[in-house]
């Protein structure tokens, strides 16, 4: 797997919404019903809510100023395991044309190191059962496939 | 399944930590390494962090003033699905002696209604693959077992 020495990470800005929404739409295994306008008010409102919450990080991975990936981290306090904080990783996507280059692994390394620095004792994520390649990937980088993931749309 | 007309819900207080920590310890399928002192500083710190965060709800279900169950809700903004908020349900436990009476279903009904009232478009949870009975329960009450759940301890 090629090394990505030029990969850098930064918080997303409003200007990244077209990249993020486009990538979510392109990379979904089910129809996520995105709006064709990535700067529509619901996206701006969600971005503002994420940006205002110190327990949220919406991140962009980029190479030489070009966004190539995105993910969101949520830090959550809990009682179990002696008051352990968790880091939930969501909305992990790498742009087409930049896959299979180690970018996903570098993104998850960054997520794990950031979670540790924030005092989290665990990182967690769910992945649609259709994404068999993603499951192999998460197992390979040290995640345990120990749980069933349940969703209910409201 | 008996009806539970007397079941009520309220936010947990510090005084509930012995009930919550004891139940987590008793009901874990893996050793969660709890401290024998449920009021030890790490638990108090975690409770304070939850209590201070408007996107967290640590709840107690009780019957006639006696706690019988607990769960935590986390409300998270996200970009996908037109800026959809999610409700993540964690640490769902019903006290021994009060199981198989519909309390878990009532707790999850309350969680779903609260998530809707908060504007969430989805509720999600993970359940250890060893908890086969829990999986049947979540499927029965309308959750789709669509995802694999990955955890990595840090």
Coordinates of C-alpha atoms in Angstrom, one line a residue:
Chain A
X1 CA 0.0 0.0 0.0
X2 CA 1.6 3.3 -1.0
X3 CA 2.6 5.7 1.7
X4 CA 0.7 9.0 1.8
X5 CA 3.3 11.5 3.1
X6 CA 1.4 14.5 1.9
X7 CA -1.9 13.7 3.6
X8 CA -3.0 16.3 6.0
X9 CA -6.1 16.8 8.2
X10 CA -8.2 19.8 9.0
X11 CA -11.7 20.6 10.3
X12 CA -14.2 21.0 7.6
X13 CA -15.6 24.4 6.7
X14 CA -18.9 25.4 5.1
X15 CA -17.0 25.5 1.7
X16 CA -16.4 21.8 2.1
X17 CA -20.1 20.9 2.0
X18 CA -20.3 20.3 -1.8
X19 CA -17.4 17.8 -1.5
X20 CA -18.8 16.1 1.6
X21 CA -22.4 15.9 0.4
X22 CA -21.3 14.8 -3.1
X23 CA -19.1 12.1 -1.7
X24 CA -21.8 10.8 0.7
X25 CA -24.2 10.6 -2.2
X26 CA -21.7 8.9 -4.5
X27 CA -20.5 6.4 -1.8
X28 CA -23.8 5.3 -0.2
X29 CA -24.9 1.7 -0.5
X30 CA -28.5 2.8 0.0
X31 CA -30.2 5.9 -1.3
X32 CA -29.5 8.5 1.4
X33 CA -31.9 11.0 -0.3
X34 CA -29.5 13.9 -0.5
X35 CA -30.6 17.3 -1.8
X36 CA -29.0 18.3 -5.1
X37 CA -28.0 21.6 -3.5
X38 CA -25.2 20.8 -1.0
X39 CA -25.5 24.3 0.5
X40 CA -29.3 23.9 1.1
X41 CA -30.3 25.2 4.6
X42 CA -30.6 21.7 6.3
X43 CA -26.9 21.1 5.4
X44 CA -25.9 24.5 6.7
X45 CA -27.8 24.0 9.9
X46 CA -26.2 20.6 10.5
X47 CA -22.8 22.0 9.8
X48 CA -23.4 24.8 12.3
X49 CA -24.6 22.4 15.0
X50 CA -21.5 20.2 14.5
X51 CA -19.2 23.3 14.5
X52 CA -20.7 24.6 17.7
X53 CA -20.4 21.4 19.6
X54 CA -17.0 20.7 21.2
X55 CA -17.7 17.0 21.2
X56 CA -18.0 16.9 17.4
X57 CA -15.2 17.0 14.8
X58 CA -16.1 17.0 11.1
X59 CA -12.8 16.4 9.3
X60 CA -11.3 16.7 5.9
X61 CA -8.3 14.7 4.7
X62 CA -6.5 16.4 1.8
X63 CA -3.5 16.1 -0.4
X64 CA -1.8 19.4 -1.5
X65 CA -5.0 21.3 -0.8
X66 CA -7.3 18.8 -2.6
X67 CA -9.9 17.1 -0.3
X68 CA -9.7 13.3 -0.7
X69 CA -11.7 12.1 2.4
X70 CA -14.0 13.0 5.2
X71 CA -15.1 11.5 8.5
X72 CA -16.9 12.7 11.7
X73 CA -15.9 12.0 15.3
X74 CA -18.3 12.3 18.2
X75 CA -16.9 12.1 21.8
X76 CA -19.4 10.7 24.3
X77 CA -19.1 10.4 28.1
X78 CA -20.5 7.2 29.6
X79 CA -20.8 5.6 33.0
X80 CA -19.6 2.1 32.1
X81 CA -15.9 1.0 32.4
X82 CA -15.2 3.5 35.1
X83 CA -16.7 6.5 33.3
X84 CA -15.1 5.8 30.0
X85 CA -15.4 8.2 27.1
X86 CA -16.1 6.8 23.6
X87 CA -15.3 8.1 20.2
X88 CA -17.9 7.2 17.6
X89 CA -16.7 7.4 14.0
X90 CA -19.3 8.2 11.4
X91 CA -19.6 9.2 7.8
X92 CA -16.2 7.8 6.7
X93 CA -15.7 8.3 3.0
X94 CA -12.7 8.4 0.6
X95 CA -13.1 10.1 -2.8
X96 CA -13.2 7.9 -5.9
X97 CA -9.8 7.9 -7.6
X98 CA -8.1 8.1 -4.2
X99 CA -9.1 4.7 -2.9
X100 CA -6.8 1.7 -2.1
X101 CA -3.9 4.1 -1.4
X102 CA -3.9 3.9 2.4
X103 CA -5.9 7.1 2.9
X104 CA -8.7 5.3 4.8
X105 CA -6.1 3.7 7.1
X106 CA -4.4 7.0 7.7
X107 CA -7.8 8.6 8.5
X108 CA -8.6 6.0 11.0
X109 CA -5.1 6.2 12.5
X110 CA -5.7 10.0 13.0
X111 CA -9.1 9.3 14.5
X112 CA -7.7 6.8 17.0
X113 CA -4.8 9.1 18.0
X114 CA -7.2 12.0 18.4
X115 CA -9.6 9.8 20.5
X116 CA -6.7 8.8 22.8
X117 CA -5.6 12.4 23.1
X118 CA -9.2 13.3 24.2
X119 CA -9.1 10.6 26.9
X120 CA -11.4 8.1 25.1
X121 CA -11.0 4.4 26.1
X122 CA -12.7 3.1 23.0
X123 CA -13.4 3.9 19.4
X124 CA -16.5 2.5 17.7
X125 CA -18.2 2.5 14.3
X126 CA -20.9 0.7 12.4
X127 CA -20.7 -0.4 8.8
X128 CA -23.5 -1.5 6.6
X129 CA -23.6 -5.3 6.2
X130 CA -23.3 -4.9 2.4
X131 CA -19.8 -3.3 2.8
X132 CA -17.8 -6.5 3.0
X133 CA -14.6 -4.8 1.9
X134 CA -15.0 -2.2 4.6
X135 CA -15.4 -5.0 7.2
X136 CA -12.1 -6.6 6.1
X137 CA -10.5 -3.2 6.3
X138 CA -11.7 -2.4 9.9
X139 CA -10.7 -5.9 11.1
X140 CA -7.2 -5.4 9.6
X141 CA -6.6 -2.1 11.3
X142 CA -7.5 -3.4 14.8
X143 CA -11.2 -3.1 15.2
X144 CA -13.1 -6.0 16.6
X145 CA -16.4 -7.0 14.8
X146 CA -18.0 -7.8 18.1
X147 CA -21.4 -6.2 17.8
X148 CA -24.6 -6.1 15.7
X149 CA -25.6 -2.7 14.5
X150 CA -29.3 -1.8 14.7
X151 CA -30.9 1.2 13.0
X152 CA -34.5 2.5 13.0
X153 CA -35.6 5.3 10.8
X154 CA -38.1 7.6 12.5
Chain B
X1 CA -46.3 -9.4 28.0
X2 CA -47.7 -7.6 31.1
X3 CA -48.5 -3.9 30.8
X4 CA -46.4 -1.5 32.9
X5 CA -48.8 1.3 33.7
X6 CA -46.8 2.5 36.6
X7 CA -43.5 2.8 34.7
X8 CA -42.1 6.4 34.7
X9 CA -39.0 8.0 33.4
X10 CA -36.7 10.7 34.8
X11 CA -33.1 11.9 34.3
X12 CA -30.6 10.1 36.5
X13 CA -29.1 11.9 39.5
X14 CA -25.8 11.3 41.3
X15 CA -27.7 9.2 43.8
X16 CA -28.5 6.7 41.0
X17 CA -24.9 5.8 40.4
X18 CA -24.9 2.8 42.7
X19 CA -27.9 1.4 40.8
X20 CA -26.5 2.2 37.4
X21 CA -22.9 0.9 38.0
X22 CA -24.2 -2.2 39.9
X23 CA -26.5 -3.0 37.0
X24 CA -23.8 -2.5 34.3
X25 CA -21.5 -4.8 36.3
X26 CA -24.2 -7.4 36.8
X27 CA -25.5 -7.3 33.2
X28 CA -22.3 -7.2 31.2
X29 CA -21.4 -10.1 28.9
X30 CA -17.8 -9.2 29.2
X31 CA -15.9 -7.9 32.2
X32 CA -16.3 -4.2 32.1
X33 CA -13.8 -3.7 35.0
X34 CA -16.0 -1.6 37.2
X35 CA -14.8 0.0 40.4
X36 CA -16.4 -1.5 43.5
X37 CA -17.1 2.1 44.6
X38 CA -19.9 3.4 42.3
X39 CA -19.3 6.9 43.6
X40 CA -15.6 6.9 42.8
X41 CA -14.4 10.1 41.1
X42 CA -14.3 8.7 37.5
X43 CA -18.0 7.9 37.8
X44 CA -18.8 11.3 39.3
X45 CA -16.8 13.0 36.5
X46 CA -18.6 11.0 33.8
X47 CA -22.0 11.8 35.4
X48 CA -21.1 15.5 35.5
X49 CA -20.0 15.5 31.8
X50 CA -23.3 13.8 30.8
X51 CA -25.3 16.1 32.9
X52 CA -23.7 19.2 31.5
X53 CA -24.2 18.2 27.8
X54 CA -27.6 19.1 26.3
X55 CA -27.0 16.3 23.7
X56 CA -26.9 13.6 26.4
X57 CA -29.7 12.1 28.5
X58 CA -28.9 9.5 31.1
X59 CA -32.3 8.1 32.1
X60 CA -33.8 6.0 34.9
X61 CA -37.0 4.0 34.5
X62 CA -38.8 3.4 37.7
X63 CA -41.9 1.8 39.2
X64 CA -43.4 3.5 42.3
X65 CA -40.0 5.2 43.1
X66 CA -37.9 2.0 42.6
X67 CA -35.4 2.1 39.7
X68 CA -35.8 -0.8 37.4
X69 CA -33.9 0.2 34.3
X70 CA -31.4 2.7 32.7
X71 CA -30.3 3.9 29.3
X72 CA -28.4 6.7 27.8
X73 CA -29.3 8.8 24.7
X74 CA -26.9 10.8 22.6
X75 CA -28.2 13.2 20.0
X76 CA -25.7 13.8 17.2
X77 CA -25.9 16.2 14.2
X78 CA -24.7 14.8 10.9
X79 CA -24.4 15.9 7.3
X80 CA -25.9 12.8 5.6
X81 CA -29.6 12.5 4.8
X82 CA -30.0 16.3 4.5
X83 CA -28.4 17.1 7.8
X84 CA -30.2 14.4 9.7
X85 CA -29.7 14.1 13.5
X86 CA -29.3 10.7 15.0
X87 CA -30.1 9.3 18.4
X88 CA -27.6 6.8 19.7
X89 CA -28.9 4.5 22.4
X90 CA -26.3 3.1 24.8
X91 CA -26.0 1.3 28.1
X92 CA -29.5 -0.2 28.0
X93 CA -30.1 -2.4 31.1
X94 CA -33.1 -3.7 33.0
X95 CA -32.7 -4.9 36.6
X96 CA -32.8 -8.6 37.3
X97 CA -36.2 -9.5 38.7
X98 CA -37.9 -7.0 36.4
X99 CA -37.0 -8.6 33.0
X100 CA -39.5 -10.1 30.5
X101 CA -42.2 -7.7 31.7
X102 CA -42.1 -5.2 28.8
X103 CA -39.9 -2.7 30.6
X104 CA -37.2 -2.8 27.9
X105 CA -39.8 -2.2 25.2
X106 CA -41.3 0.7 27.1
X107 CA -37.8 2.1 27.6
X108 CA -37.1 1.9 23.8
X109 CA -40.6 3.4 23.0
X110 CA -39.7 6.3 25.2
X111 CA -36.3 6.7 23.6
X112 CA -37.8 6.6 20.1
X113 CA -40.5 9.2 21.0
X114 CA -37.9 11.4 22.6
X115 CA -35.6 11.1 19.6
X116 CA -38.5 12.1 17.3
X117 CA -39.4 15.1 19.5
X118 CA -35.7 16.2 19.3
X119 CA -35.9 16.1 15.5
X120 CA -33.8 12.9 15.0
X121 CA -34.4 11.0 11.8
X122 CA -32.9 7.8 13.0
X123 CA -32.2 5.9 16.2
X124 CA -29.3 3.5 16.4
X125 CA -27.6 1.1 18.8
X126 CA -25.2 -1.8 18.9
X127 CA -25.5 -5.0 20.8
X128 CA -22.8 -7.5 21.6
X129 CA -23.0 -10.5 19.2
X130 CA -23.3 -12.8 22.3
X131 CA -26.7 -11.2 23.2
X132 CA -28.9 -13.2 20.9
X133 CA -32.0 -12.6 23.0
X134 CA -31.4 -8.8 22.7
X135 CA -31.1 -9.1 19.0
X136 CA -34.5 -10.8 18.7
X137 CA -35.9 -8.1 21.0
X138 CA -34.6 -5.2 18.9
X139 CA -35.8 -6.8 15.6
X140 CA -39.2 -7.3 17.2
X141 CA -39.6 -3.6 18.1
X142 CA -38.7 -2.3 14.7
X143 CA -34.9 -1.9 14.5
X144 CA -33.2 -3.3 11.4
X145 CA -30.1 -5.4 12.0
X146 CA -28.4 -3.8 9.0
X147 CA -24.9 -3.0 10.2
X148 CA -21.8 -4.7 11.7
X149 CA -20.6 -3.0 14.9
X150 CA -16.9 -2.5 15.3
X151 CA -15.1 -1.6 18.6
X152 CA -11.4 -0.9 19.3
X153 CA -10.2 -0.4 22.9
X154 CA -7.5 2.3 23.1

